[in-house]
């Protein structure tokens, strides 16, 4: 591991723009506080050079892609954390309320640690499906997740417009 | 209720641009007749100020978000109306044929009234699923709706490229 | 059939830009070698004028839309060919590795011919579902296809982040 990995401003800016574009096209919101967000993006850019993938800058990466797969940004825990806390573990992604300043982000526990501590039986909540399937009543979009997305990535209506489709 | 709610041209334009962007990213088309469309957008902007959500400007809102949820634009009835009539109830959203001028929009009945008049048993057409699931043969996108979308929101192929996947 | 169908540079450019935009919004990549790609786009533009739809320029079209439906670009075979060979039959769409130049495209067999030669029984691999359903672990996106997409069209994470959801 090399502790002196350097990234240029141009690299950080390019990565920021890619991540922001991908976020917005799916209805996700990056933390608008740039003094907070840019250091996180810089951490991602450093991890890209160090490991070859954008490992979460707020967790300890193993450096083995297969072991870190669930914490490549956006991590597998982003969406449940957004639903429960209004922010991902790093607070790089935030809810509309947090972005608007009407809700404050508090430090949150690492869902990854909790998931790993669970026995397989606990992980299997549903008899047949690993996650319930939600349906957007407007466009019919289906997503298999614990809760509906904050915004339908297809037609951009809000979470309240989803209904349980399969469980 | 305040009958003198004022919205500025800038507010109407900003809302129009957001709605148009969201429509296009999902493969939907706004009515290209701006002399028709802009007053509808203005109605939505007024409703945003009045109620806090963009209630359909062509229906009577209760002002209670939970009761009006299905008629926040785009309403739950847009897509079946587009499939059947080539336009939503307001004709804010139109099919490609209507946008091209090769098909005329006629006044359409309010699907919302018909849905509300149905008994729960009539609403439950399918034994297990509330809607059939359609699959895009090109990209595998799944949508649960009475008919496939006019355009696949992911890969933009047309309705004919969908097949019934589950029902 | 008219062998002297003419298309203008402006028509080719407009079609190229539409196809590129649609590709990128879904996480697909057009062949970056413009000297190779533009003639294919020109072929599509000619077919648009000849048939009224963008029949694949590398296959023989019947001219009957219903019979050619599966080979309107993007064809039904693009995604399995991208997964297996890193390119579609024409090499208009390519994988990231091919786009980066780290993998070479070789001539590939026409999956369409092979599919047509199959008996219906061979086509029905799964007892109940025609295709397995893959779930993006990050955003819950579901796609019914033989393999997960190279990139999640919603949140842009890579194929390794998908898990089997239903089969």
Tab-separated table of C-alpha atoms in Angstrom:
chain	number	residue	atom	x	y	z
A	1	UNK	CA	0.000	0.000	0.000
A	2	UNK	CA	1.338	3.408	-0.966
A	3	UNK	CA	0.490	6.224	1.441
A	4	UNK	CA	1.615	8.956	-0.908
A	5	UNK	CA	-0.911	8.432	-3.695
A	6	UNK	CA	-1.487	11.730	-5.451
A	7	UNK	CA	-4.579	12.753	-7.355
A	8	UNK	CA	-4.909	15.955	-9.346
A	9	UNK	CA	-7.701	18.493	-9.062
A	10	UNK	CA	-8.726	17.557	-12.587
A	11	UNK	CA	-9.109	13.906	-11.581
A	12	UNK	CA	-11.202	14.833	-8.560
A	13	UNK	CA	-13.393	17.145	-10.627
A	14	UNK	CA	-13.901	14.557	-13.372
A	15	UNK	CA	-14.873	11.894	-10.829
A	16	UNK	CA	-17.199	14.306	-9.049
A	17	UNK	CA	-18.963	15.130	-12.292
A	18	UNK	CA	-19.382	11.484	-13.267
A	19	UNK	CA	-20.745	10.553	-9.839
A	20	UNK	CA	-23.084	13.549	-9.790
A	21	UNK	CA	-24.411	12.775	-13.274
A	22	UNK	CA	-25.027	9.126	-12.416
A	23	UNK	CA	-26.692	10.125	-9.138
A	24	UNK	CA	-29.051	12.599	-10.736
A	25	UNK	CA	-30.062	10.346	-13.602
A	26	UNK	CA	-31.266	7.821	-11.040
A	27	UNK	CA	-32.971	10.330	-8.752
A	28	UNK	CA	-30.197	10.367	-6.115
A	29	UNK	CA	-28.756	13.505	-4.519
A	30	UNK	CA	-25.116	14.235	-3.641
A	31	UNK	CA	-24.429	16.189	-0.465
A	32	UNK	CA	-24.556	19.832	-1.612
A	33	UNK	CA	-21.949	20.894	0.968
A	34	UNK	CA	-18.931	20.909	-1.309
A	35	UNK	CA	-16.443	21.446	1.529
A	36	UNK	CA	-17.672	18.099	2.852
A	37	UNK	CA	-18.255	16.312	-0.448
A	38	UNK	CA	-15.019	17.058	-2.299
A	39	UNK	CA	-12.754	15.394	0.297
A	40	UNK	CA	-14.910	12.258	0.005
A	41	UNK	CA	-14.582	12.332	-3.781
A	42	UNK	CA	-10.833	12.802	-3.353
A	43	UNK	CA	-10.821	9.717	-1.126
A	44	UNK	CA	-12.630	7.794	-3.844
A	45	UNK	CA	-10.130	8.989	-6.457
A	46	UNK	CA	-7.241	7.867	-4.225
A	47	UNK	CA	-8.877	4.467	-3.759
A	48	UNK	CA	-9.359	4.179	-7.516
A	49	UNK	CA	-5.600	4.568	-7.978
A	50	UNK	CA	-4.730	2.371	-5.013
A	51	UNK	CA	-7.120	-0.511	-5.585
A	52	UNK	CA	-8.518	-0.075	-9.084
A	53	UNK	CA	-12.055	0.523	-7.803
A	54	UNK	CA	-13.731	3.273	-5.836
A	55	UNK	CA	-13.846	1.605	-2.426
A	56	UNK	CA	-15.865	3.542	0.149
A	57	UNK	CA	-13.561	6.181	1.672
A	58	UNK	CA	-15.195	5.810	5.104
A	59	UNK	CA	-14.520	2.105	5.533
A	60	UNK	CA	-11.370	-0.001	5.558
A	61	UNK	CA	-10.882	-1.757	2.224
A	62	UNK	CA	-9.167	-5.132	1.952
A	63	UNK	CA	-7.815	-4.389	-1.492
A	64	UNK	CA	-9.339	-7.613	-2.821
A	65	UNK	CA	-12.128	-6.601	-5.148
A	66	UNK	CA	-14.284	-9.642	-4.464
A	67	UNK	CA	-14.221	-8.978	-0.723
A	68	UNK	CA	-14.860	-5.246	-1.087
A	69	UNK	CA	-17.549	-5.573	-3.781
A	70	UNK	CA	-20.367	-4.528	-1.456
A	71	UNK	CA	-18.560	-1.326	-0.472
A	72	UNK	CA	-17.625	-0.061	-3.917
A	73	UNK	CA	-19.340	3.333	-4.068
A	74	UNK	CA	-22.357	3.465	-4.243
A	75	UNK	CA	-22.291	0.690	-1.664
A	76	UNK	CA	-24.974	-1.954	-1.141
A	77	UNK	CA	-25.992	-0.125	2.058
A	78	UNK	CA	-26.616	3.340	0.578
A	79	UNK	CA	-30.289	2.966	-0.161
A	80	UNK	CA	-31.430	1.425	3.147
A	81	UNK	CA	-29.329	4.049	4.984
A	82	UNK	CA	-30.873	6.848	2.896
A	83	UNK	CA	-34.337	5.527	3.769
A	84	UNK	CA	-33.591	5.169	7.476
A	85	UNK	CA	-31.156	8.007	8.198
A	86	UNK	CA	-31.422	10.412	5.264
A	87	UNK	CA	-27.793	9.796	4.338
A	88	UNK	CA	-25.388	7.022	3.370
A	89	UNK	CA	-22.656	5.986	5.836
A	90	UNK	CA	-20.293	8.699	4.487
A	91	UNK	CA	-23.101	11.248	3.951
A	92	UNK	CA	-21.949	11.557	0.341
A	93	UNK	CA	-25.496	10.704	-0.747
A	94	UNK	CA	-28.298	12.443	1.132
A	95	UNK	CA	-32.095	12.612	1.110
A	96	UNK	CA	-34.007	15.612	-0.245
A	97	UNK	CA	-34.704	16.786	3.319
A	98	UNK	CA	-31.021	16.736	4.213
A	99	UNK	CA	-30.107	18.449	0.943
A	100	UNK	CA	-32.692	21.146	1.679
A	101	UNK	CA	-31.376	21.619	5.217
A	102	UNK	CA	-34.709	20.728	6.834
A	103	UNK	CA	-33.151	17.600	8.385
A	104	UNK	CA	-29.726	17.164	9.979
A	105	UNK	CA	-27.532	14.132	9.438
A	106	UNK	CA	-26.350	12.406	12.586
A	107	UNK	CA	-23.551	9.849	12.752
A	108	UNK	CA	-24.939	6.477	11.712
A	109	UNK	CA	-23.894	2.927	12.523
A	110	UNK	CA	-22.193	0.880	9.811
A	111	UNK	CA	-24.892	-1.309	8.286
A	112	UNK	CA	-22.145	-3.369	6.680
A	113	UNK	CA	-20.880	-4.506	10.057
A	114	UNK	CA	-24.382	-5.394	11.168
A	115	UNK	CA	-25.141	-7.314	7.971
A	116	UNK	CA	-21.935	-9.316	8.291
A	117	UNK	CA	-22.706	-10.137	11.926
A	118	UNK	CA	-26.083	-11.592	10.999
A	119	UNK	CA	-26.498	-15.319	10.607
A	120	UNK	CA	-27.676	-16.444	7.158
A	121	UNK	CA	-31.047	-17.344	8.673
A	122	UNK	CA	-31.578	-13.761	9.837
A	123	UNK	CA	-30.706	-12.494	6.399
A	124	UNK	CA	-33.440	-14.645	4.904
A	125	UNK	CA	-36.458	-12.642	5.980
A	126	UNK	CA	-38.732	-13.717	3.146
A	127	UNK	CA	-39.670	-17.264	2.404
A	128	UNK	CA	-39.117	-17.072	-1.331
A	129	UNK	CA	-37.880	-13.615	-2.311
A	130	UNK	CA	-34.802	-11.996	-0.790
A	131	UNK	CA	-36.523	-8.583	-0.963
A	132	UNK	CA	-40.087	-7.402	-1.521
A	133	UNK	CA	-40.810	-5.992	-4.976
A	134	UNK	CA	-42.245	-2.459	-5.156
A	135	UNK	CA	-44.234	-1.151	-8.123
A	136	UNK	CA	-44.437	2.459	-9.258
A	137	UNK	CA	-48.141	3.082	-9.756
A	138	UNK	CA	-47.364	5.641	-12.450
A	139	UNK	CA	-45.009	3.849	-14.804
A	140	UNK	CA	-44.947	0.240	-13.569
A	141	UNK	CA	-41.236	0.299	-12.667
A	142	UNK	CA	-40.329	-2.580	-10.346
A	143	UNK	CA	-37.595	-2.543	-7.717
A	144	UNK	CA	-36.689	-5.272	-5.244
A	145	UNK	CA	-35.599	-3.524	-2.052
A	146	UNK	CA	-36.617	-3.258	1.576
A	147	UNK	CA	-38.390	0.052	0.915
A	148	UNK	CA	-39.356	1.840	-2.307
A	149	UNK	CA	-36.803	4.301	-3.702
A	150	UNK	CA	-37.167	7.949	-2.628
A	151	UNK	CA	-37.801	8.845	-6.272
A	152	UNK	CA	-38.832	6.583	-9.152
A	153	UNK	CA	-35.724	6.478	-11.369
A	154	UNK	CA	-37.912	6.242	-14.470
A	155	UNK	CA	-40.692	8.787	-14.006
A	156	UNK	CA	-39.357	10.714	-10.961
A	157	UNK	CA	-42.500	10.487	-8.824
A	158	UNK	CA	-41.930	10.198	-5.083
A	159	UNK	CA	-41.827	7.151	-2.795
A	160	UNK	CA	-45.491	7.452	-1.770
A	161	UNK	CA	-46.516	6.509	-5.336
A	162	UNK	CA	-45.107	2.970	-4.964
A	163	UNK	CA	-47.129	-0.041	-3.858
A	164	UNK	CA	-46.088	-3.503	-2.716
A	165	UNK	CA	-46.201	-5.802	-5.732
A	166	UNK	CA	-44.660	-9.076	-4.583
A	167	UNK	CA	-43.314	-10.309	-1.269
B	1	UNK	CA	-58.520	28.398	-0.822
B	2	UNK	CA	-56.923	31.478	-2.314
B	3	UNK	CA	-58.106	32.383	-5.799
B	4	UNK	CA	-55.427	34.984	-6.329
B	5	UNK	CA	-52.344	32.745	-6.260
B	6	UNK	CA	-49.734	34.272	-8.493
B	7	UNK	CA	-46.952	32.466	-10.263
B	8	UNK	CA	-44.191	34.153	-12.216
B	9	UNK	CA	-43.126	33.370	-15.773
B	10	UNK	CA	-39.816	32.167	-14.345
B	11	UNK	CA	-41.609	29.672	-12.102
B	12	UNK	CA	-43.678	28.354	-14.996
B	13	UNK	CA	-40.619	28.030	-17.213
B	14	UNK	CA	-38.599	26.250	-14.517
B	15	UNK	CA	-41.422	23.783	-13.883
B	16	UNK	CA	-41.914	23.218	-17.612
B	17	UNK	CA	-38.234	22.435	-18.042
B	18	UNK	CA	-38.146	20.015	-15.119
B	19	UNK	CA	-41.266	18.193	-16.325
B	20	UNK	CA	-39.979	18.040	-19.886
B	21	UNK	CA	-36.595	16.699	-18.777
B	22	UNK	CA	-38.196	14.019	-16.593
B	23	UNK	CA	-40.602	13.097	-19.400
B	24	UNK	CA	-37.897	12.706	-22.004
B	25	UNK	CA	-35.546	10.717	-19.805
B	26	UNK	CA	-38.313	8.138	-19.382
B	27	UNK	CA	-39.402	8.104	-23.028
B	28	UNK	CA	-42.529	10.231	-22.508
B	29	UNK	CA	-43.565	13.152	-24.718
B	30	UNK	CA	-45.079	16.484	-23.656
B	31	UNK	CA	-47.711	18.035	-25.891
B	32	UNK	CA	-45.683	20.099	-28.386
B	33	UNK	CA	-48.462	22.722	-28.720
B	34	UNK	CA	-47.034	25.288	-26.311
B	35	UNK	CA	-50.154	27.454	-26.373
B	36	UNK	CA	-51.970	24.462	-24.917
B	37	UNK	CA	-49.203	23.108	-22.702
B	38	UNK	CA	-48.048	26.256	-20.916
B	39	UNK	CA	-51.451	27.002	-19.318
B	40	UNK	CA	-51.452	23.436	-17.952
B	41	UNK	CA	-47.976	23.936	-16.515
B	42	UNK	CA	-49.158	27.224	-15.023
B	43	UNK	CA	-52.049	25.329	-13.402
B	44	UNK	CA	-49.559	22.866	-11.950
B	45	UNK	CA	-47.408	25.733	-10.611
B	46	UNK	CA	-50.483	27.306	-8.990
B	47	UNK	CA	-51.389	23.963	-7.408
B	48	UNK	CA	-47.824	23.589	-6.143
B	49	UNK	CA	-48.205	26.897	-4.275
B	50	UNK	CA	-51.749	26.169	-3.156
B	51	UNK	CA	-51.377	22.568	-2.005
B	52	UNK	CA	-47.658	21.884	-1.852
B	53	UNK	CA	-47.843	19.299	-4.641
B	54	UNK	CA	-48.569	19.443	-8.357
B	55	UNK	CA	-52.167	18.214	-8.316
B	56	UNK	CA	-53.589	17.553	-11.799
B	57	UNK	CA	-54.898	20.890	-13.129
B	58	UNK	CA	-57.829	19.196	-14.906
B	59	UNK	CA	-59.332	17.555	-11.832
B	60	UNK	CA	-60.654	18.882	-8.541
B	61	UNK	CA	-58.092	18.424	-5.770
B	62	UNK	CA	-59.135	17.841	-2.153
B	63	UNK	CA	-56.046	19.568	-0.798
B	64	UNK	CA	-55.261	16.497	1.316
B	65	UNK	CA	-52.131	14.945	-0.138
B	66	UNK	CA	-53.042	11.393	0.844
B	67	UNK	CA	-56.383	11.635	-0.948
B	68	UNK	CA	-54.925	13.310	-4.037
B	69	UNK	CA	-51.847	11.083	-4.272
B	70	UNK	CA	-53.066	9.273	-7.390
B	71	UNK	CA	-53.614	12.573	-9.237
B	72	UNK	CA	-50.273	14.238	-8.530
B	73	UNK	CA	-48.857	14.828	-12.013
B	74	UNK	CA	-47.914	12.463	-13.642
B	75	UNK	CA	-51.067	10.777	-12.380
B	76	UNK	CA	-51.605	7.035	-11.955
B	77	UNK	CA	-53.869	7.125	-15.033
B	78	UNK	CA	-51.464	8.723	-17.509
B	79	UNK	CA	-49.967	5.558	-18.914
B	80	UNK	CA	-53.177	3.574	-19.482
B	81	UNK	CA	-54.733	6.713	-21.031
B	82	UNK	CA	-51.695	7.189	-23.284
B	83	UNK	CA	-52.018	3.564	-24.400
B	84	UNK	CA	-55.762	3.782	-25.018
B	85	UNK	CA	-56.308	7.371	-26.182
B	86	UNK	CA	-52.876	8.696	-27.133
B	87	UNK	CA	-53.034	11.344	-24.416
B	88	UNK	CA	-53.416	11.728	-20.669
B	89	UNK	CA	-56.653	13.215	-19.271
B	90	UNK	CA	-55.261	16.769	-19.625
B	91	UNK	CA	-53.431	16.014	-22.911
B	92	UNK	CA	-50.253	17.298	-21.273
B	93	UNK	CA	-48.589	13.984	-22.132
B	94	UNK	CA	-49.231	12.629	-25.620
B	95	UNK	CA	-48.246	9.652	-27.753
B	96	UNK	CA	-45.766	9.911	-30.618
B	97	UNK	CA	-48.642	9.852	-33.133
B	98	UNK	CA	-50.376	12.770	-31.446
B	99	UNK	CA	-47.090	14.678	-31.141
B	100	UNK	CA	-46.474	14.116	-34.855
B	101	UNK	CA	-49.972	15.276	-35.747
B	102	UNK	CA	-50.919	11.979	-37.387
B	103	UNK	CA	-53.538	11.335	-34.700
B	104	UNK	CA	-55.970	13.773	-33.094
B	105	UNK	CA	-56.760	13.823	-29.396
B	106	UNK	CA	-60.425	13.611	-28.522
B	107	UNK	CA	-61.903	14.396	-25.118
B	108	UNK	CA	-61.485	11.336	-22.898
B	109	UNK	CA	-63.417	10.077	-19.893
B	110	UNK	CA	-61.799	10.412	-16.471
B	111	UNK	CA	-60.283	7.010	-15.704
B	112	UNK	CA	-59.951	8.114	-12.073
B	113	UNK	CA	-63.727	8.307	-11.695
B	114	UNK	CA	-64.142	4.889	-13.277
B	115	UNK	CA	-61.469	3.321	-11.074
B	116	UNK	CA	-63.068	4.742	-7.938
B	117	UNK	CA	-66.480	3.463	-8.989
B	118	UNK	CA	-65.164	-0.088	-9.319
B	119	UNK	CA	-65.664	-2.556	-6.520
B	120	UNK	CA	-62.430	-4.006	-5.083
B	121	UNK	CA	-63.272	-7.342	-6.719
B	122	UNK	CA	-63.368	-5.726	-10.160
B	123	UNK	CA	-60.027	-4.090	-9.495
B	124	UNK	CA	-58.500	-7.477	-8.818
B	125	UNK	CA	-58.333	-8.818	-12.326
B	126	UNK	CA	-55.401	-11.134	-11.749
B	127	UNK	CA	-55.377	-13.947	-9.263
B	128	UNK	CA	-51.952	-13.214	-7.827
B	129	UNK	CA	-50.440	-10.145	-9.512
B	130	UNK	CA	-52.194	-6.775	-9.632
B	131	UNK	CA	-50.743	-6.167	-13.111
B	132	UNK	CA	-49.054	-8.328	-15.742
B	133	UNK	CA	-45.281	-7.943	-16.024
B	134	UNK	CA	-43.861	-7.034	-19.441
B	135	UNK	CA	-40.288	-7.710	-20.487
B	136	UNK	CA	-38.241	-5.716	-22.977
B	137	UNK	CA	-36.720	-8.317	-25.266
B	138	UNK	CA	-33.735	-6.063	-25.885
B	139	UNK	CA	-32.550	-5.112	-22.415
B	140	UNK	CA	-34.657	-7.225	-20.043
B	141	UNK	CA	-36.371	-4.238	-18.404
B	142	UNK	CA	-39.491	-5.303	-16.512
B	143	UNK	CA	-42.597	-3.183	-15.983
B	144	UNK	CA	-45.831	-4.168	-14.257
B	145	UNK	CA	-48.630	-2.417	-16.145
B	146	UNK	CA	-51.714	-3.246	-18.144
B	147	UNK	CA	-49.831	-2.701	-21.406
B	148	UNK	CA	-46.134	-2.295	-22.179
B	149	UNK	CA	-44.782	1.279	-22.217
B	150	UNK	CA	-44.768	3.062	-25.587
B	151	UNK	CA	-40.979	3.253	-25.340
B	152	UNK	CA	-38.616	1.225	-23.163
B	153	UNK	CA	-37.310	3.779	-20.646
B	154	UNK	CA	-33.939	2.014	-20.562
B	155	UNK	CA	-33.075	1.247	-24.169
B	156	UNK	CA	-35.740	3.304	-26.002
B	157	UNK	CA	-37.061	0.545	-28.235
B	158	UNK	CA	-40.768	0.662	-29.005
B	159	UNK	CA	-43.706	-1.159	-27.415
B	160	UNK	CA	-43.721	-3.980	-29.966
B	161	UNK	CA	-40.387	-5.179	-28.558
B	162	UNK	CA	-41.967	-6.149	-25.217
B	163	UNK	CA	-43.291	-9.612	-24.376
B	164	UNK	CA	-45.505	-10.844	-21.555
B	165	UNK	CA	-43.222	-12.147	-18.792
B	166	UNK	CA	-45.524	-12.869	-15.847
B	167	UNK	CA	-49.266	-12.654	-15.333
C	1	UNK	CA	-36.421	-2.051	-53.337
C	2	UNK	CA	-34.550	1.058	-54.366
C	3	UNK	CA	-30.796	0.702	-54.506
C	4	UNK	CA	-30.159	4.407	-54.863
C	5	UNK	CA	-31.511	5.600	-51.512
C	6	UNK	CA	-29.667	8.741	-50.500
C	7	UNK	CA	-29.143	10.016	-47.001
C	8	UNK	CA	-27.561	13.342	-46.129
C	9	UNK	CA	-24.682	13.913	-43.732
C	10	UNK	CA	-27.123	15.788	-41.482
C	11	UNK	CA	-29.428	12.764	-41.335
C	12	UNK	CA	-26.538	10.452	-40.452
C	13	UNK	CA	-25.273	12.845	-37.771
C	14	UNK	CA	-28.724	13.294	-36.243
C	15	UNK	CA	-29.271	9.528	-36.104
C	16	UNK	CA	-25.798	8.983	-34.651
C	17	UNK	CA	-26.467	11.508	-31.897
C	18	UNK	CA	-29.832	9.988	-31.011
C	19	UNK	CA	-28.413	6.471	-30.885
C	20	UNK	CA	-25.419	7.590	-28.846
C	21	UNK	CA	-27.609	9.463	-26.344
C	22	UNK	CA	-29.948	6.489	-25.921
C	23	UNK	CA	-26.985	4.150	-25.543
C	24	UNK	CA	-25.264	6.220	-22.882
C	25	UNK	CA	-28.400	6.835	-20.842
C	26	UNK	CA	-28.782	3.067	-20.505
C	27	UNK	CA	-25.117	2.349	-19.818
C	28	UNK	CA	-24.306	1.069	-23.322
C	29	UNK	CA	-21.245	2.065	-25.368
C	30	UNK	CA	-21.037	2.753	-29.106
C	31	UNK	CA	-17.915	1.668	-30.947
C	32	UNK	CA	-15.564	4.661	-30.574
C	33	UNK	CA	-13.915	3.979	-33.964
C	34	UNK	CA	-15.875	6.511	-35.991
C	35	UNK	CA	-14.504	5.290	-39.328
C	36	UNK	CA	-16.181	1.985	-38.510
C	37	UNK	CA	-19.278	3.307	-36.747
C	38	UNK	CA	-20.438	5.989	-39.158
C	39	UNK	CA	-20.913	3.610	-42.109
C	40	UNK	CA	-23.088	1.428	-39.853
C	41	UNK	CA	-25.145	4.452	-38.857
C	42	UNK	CA	-25.444	5.365	-42.529
C	43	UNK	CA	-26.740	1.847	-43.186
C	44	UNK	CA	-29.328	2.330	-40.461
C	45	UNK	CA	-30.373	5.687	-41.949
C	46	UNK	CA	-30.761	4.061	-45.389
C	47	UNK	CA	-32.853	1.264	-43.865
C	48	UNK	CA	-35.004	3.855	-42.091
C	49	UNK	CA	-35.839	5.404	-45.467
C	50	UNK	CA	-36.209	2.066	-47.209
C	51	UNK	CA	-38.293	0.193	-44.640
C	52	UNK	CA	-39.498	2.768	-42.146
C	53	UNK	CA	-37.485	1.233	-39.310
C	54	UNK	CA	-33.784	0.920	-38.531
C	55	UNK	CA	-33.266	-2.693	-39.542
C	56	UNK	CA	-29.823	-4.044	-38.604
C	57	UNK	CA	-27.415	-3.077	-41.444
C	58	UNK	CA	-25.473	-6.353	-41.079
C	59	UNK	CA	-28.400	-8.678	-41.699
C	60	UNK	CA	-30.824	-9.140	-44.567
C	61	UNK	CA	-34.166	-7.485	-43.795
C	62	UNK	CA	-37.447	-8.846	-45.151
C	63	UNK	CA	-39.024	-5.405	-45.264
C	64	UNK	CA	-41.985	-6.689	-43.223
C	65	UNK	CA	-41.758	-5.017	-39.845
C	66	UNK	CA	-43.343	-7.890	-37.934
C	67	UNK	CA	-40.804	-10.347	-39.303
C	68	UNK	CA	-37.843	-8.029	-38.756
C	69	UNK	CA	-38.898	-6.851	-35.292
C	70	UNK	CA	-36.149	-8.738	-33.497
C	71	UNK	CA	-33.454	-7.149	-35.675
C	72	UNK	CA	-34.502	-3.526	-35.415
C	73	UNK	CA	-31.445	-1.843	-33.898
C	74	UNK	CA	-30.728	-2.407	-31.008
C	75	UNK	CA	-31.571	-6.001	-31.852
C	76	UNK	CA	-32.788	-8.654	-29.412
C	77	UNK	CA	-29.331	-10.277	-29.646
C	78	UNK	CA	-27.195	-7.270	-28.710
C	79	UNK	CA	-27.028	-7.868	-24.998
C	80	UNK	CA	-26.219	-11.594	-25.013
C	81	UNK	CA	-23.602	-10.918	-27.732
C	82	UNK	CA	-22.107	-8.073	-25.675
C	83	UNK	CA	-21.894	-10.409	-22.676
C	84	UNK	CA	-20.350	-13.265	-24.648
C	85	UNK	CA	-18.241	-11.536	-27.296
C	86	UNK	CA	-17.826	-7.941	-26.135
C	87	UNK	CA	-19.685	-6.650	-29.187
C	88	UNK	CA	-22.999	-6.924	-30.989
C	89	UNK	CA	-23.158	-8.714	-34.356
C	90	UNK	CA	-22.275	-5.461	-36.201
C	91	UNK	CA	-19.831	-4.277	-33.488
C	92	UNK	CA	-21.803	-1.042	-33.338
C	93	UNK	CA	-22.241	-1.617	-29.600
C	94	UNK	CA	-19.150	-2.758	-27.715
C	95	UNK	CA	-18.137	-3.626	-24.161
C	96	UNK	CA	-15.993	-1.314	-22.029
C	97	UNK	CA	-12.957	-3.529	-22.659
C	98	UNK	CA	-13.379	-3.305	-26.419
C	99	UNK	CA	-13.990	0.453	-26.212
C	100	UNK	CA	-10.789	0.818	-24.157
C	101	UNK	CA	-8.821	-1.266	-26.638
C	102	UNK	CA	-7.885	-3.907	-24.050
C	103	UNK	CA	-9.914	-6.534	-25.902
C	104	UNK	CA	-10.217	-7.127	-29.649
C	105	UNK	CA	-13.476	-7.930	-31.397
C	106	UNK	CA	-13.467	-11.045	-33.521
C	107	UNK	CA	-16.096	-11.966	-36.103
C	108	UNK	CA	-19.033	-13.514	-34.299
C	109	UNK	CA	-21.711	-15.973	-35.395
C	110	UNK	CA	-25.239	-14.648	-35.957
C	111	UNK	CA	-27.175	-15.459	-32.799
C	112	UNK	CA	-30.376	-14.731	-34.715
C	113	UNK	CA	-29.767	-17.677	-37.036
C	114	UNK	CA	-29.045	-19.953	-34.084
C	115	UNK	CA	-32.165	-18.834	-32.192
C	116	UNK	CA	-34.358	-19.439	-35.229
C	117	UNK	CA	-32.873	-22.893	-35.728
C	118	UNK	CA	-33.776	-23.904	-32.177
C	119	UNK	CA	-36.883	-25.918	-31.541
C	120	UNK	CA	-39.412	-24.265	-29.227
C	121	UNK	CA	-38.537	-26.815	-26.527
C	122	UNK	CA	-34.880	-25.711	-26.559
C	123	UNK	CA	-35.946	-22.108	-26.222
C	124	UNK	CA	-37.838	-22.928	-23.060
C	125	UNK	CA	-34.931	-23.369	-20.696
C	126	UNK	CA	-36.791	-22.405	-17.550
C	127	UNK	CA	-39.839	-24.172	-16.256
C	128	UNK	CA	-41.829	-21.047	-15.507
C	129	UNK	CA	-39.803	-17.957	-16.449
C	130	UNK	CA	-38.410	-17.372	-19.917
C	131	UNK	CA	-35.340	-15.687	-18.400
C	132	UNK	CA	-33.829	-15.474	-14.914
C	133	UNK	CA	-34.374	-12.190	-13.095
C	134	UNK	CA	-31.276	-10.339	-11.857
C	135	UNK	CA	-31.334	-7.815	-9.028
C	136	UNK	CA	-28.970	-4.877	-8.596
C	137	UNK	CA	-27.855	-5.094	-4.975
C	138	UNK	CA	-27.401	-1.319	-4.888
C	139	UNK	CA	-30.687	0.045	-6.193
C	140	UNK	CA	-32.966	-3.003	-6.520
C	141	UNK	CA	-33.315	-2.705	-10.312
C	142	UNK	CA	-34.612	-5.942	-11.839
C	143	UNK	CA	-33.826	-7.231	-15.310
C	144	UNK	CA	-34.922	-10.492	-16.899
C	145	UNK	CA	-32.054	-11.643	-19.102
C	146	UNK	CA	-29.627	-14.531	-19.438
C	147	UNK	CA	-26.896	-12.538	-17.690
C	148	UNK	CA	-26.951	-9.268	-15.740
C	149	UNK	CA	-26.322	-6.084	-17.761
C	150	UNK	CA	-22.712	-4.864	-17.959
C	151	UNK	CA	-23.797	-1.702	-16.140
C	152	UNK	CA	-26.920	-1.099	-14.064
C	153	UNK	CA	-28.944	1.342	-16.202
C	154	UNK	CA	-30.277	3.024	-13.051
C	155	UNK	CA	-27.290	3.432	-10.732
C	156	UNK	CA	-24.428	2.563	-13.127
C	157	UNK	CA	-22.709	-0.013	-10.924
C	158	UNK	CA	-21.068	-2.910	-12.739
C	159	UNK	CA	-22.318	-6.418	-13.502
C	160	UNK	CA	-20.664	-7.984	-10.435
C	161	UNK	CA	-23.099	-6.054	-8.195
C	162	UNK	CA	-26.090	-8.053	-9.493
C	163	UNK	CA	-27.447	-11.182	-7.840
C	164	UNK	CA	-29.893	-13.823	-9.057
C	165	UNK	CA	-33.354	-12.883	-7.795
C	166	UNK	CA	-35.748	-15.291	-9.502
C	167	UNK	CA	-35.279	-18.214	-11.857
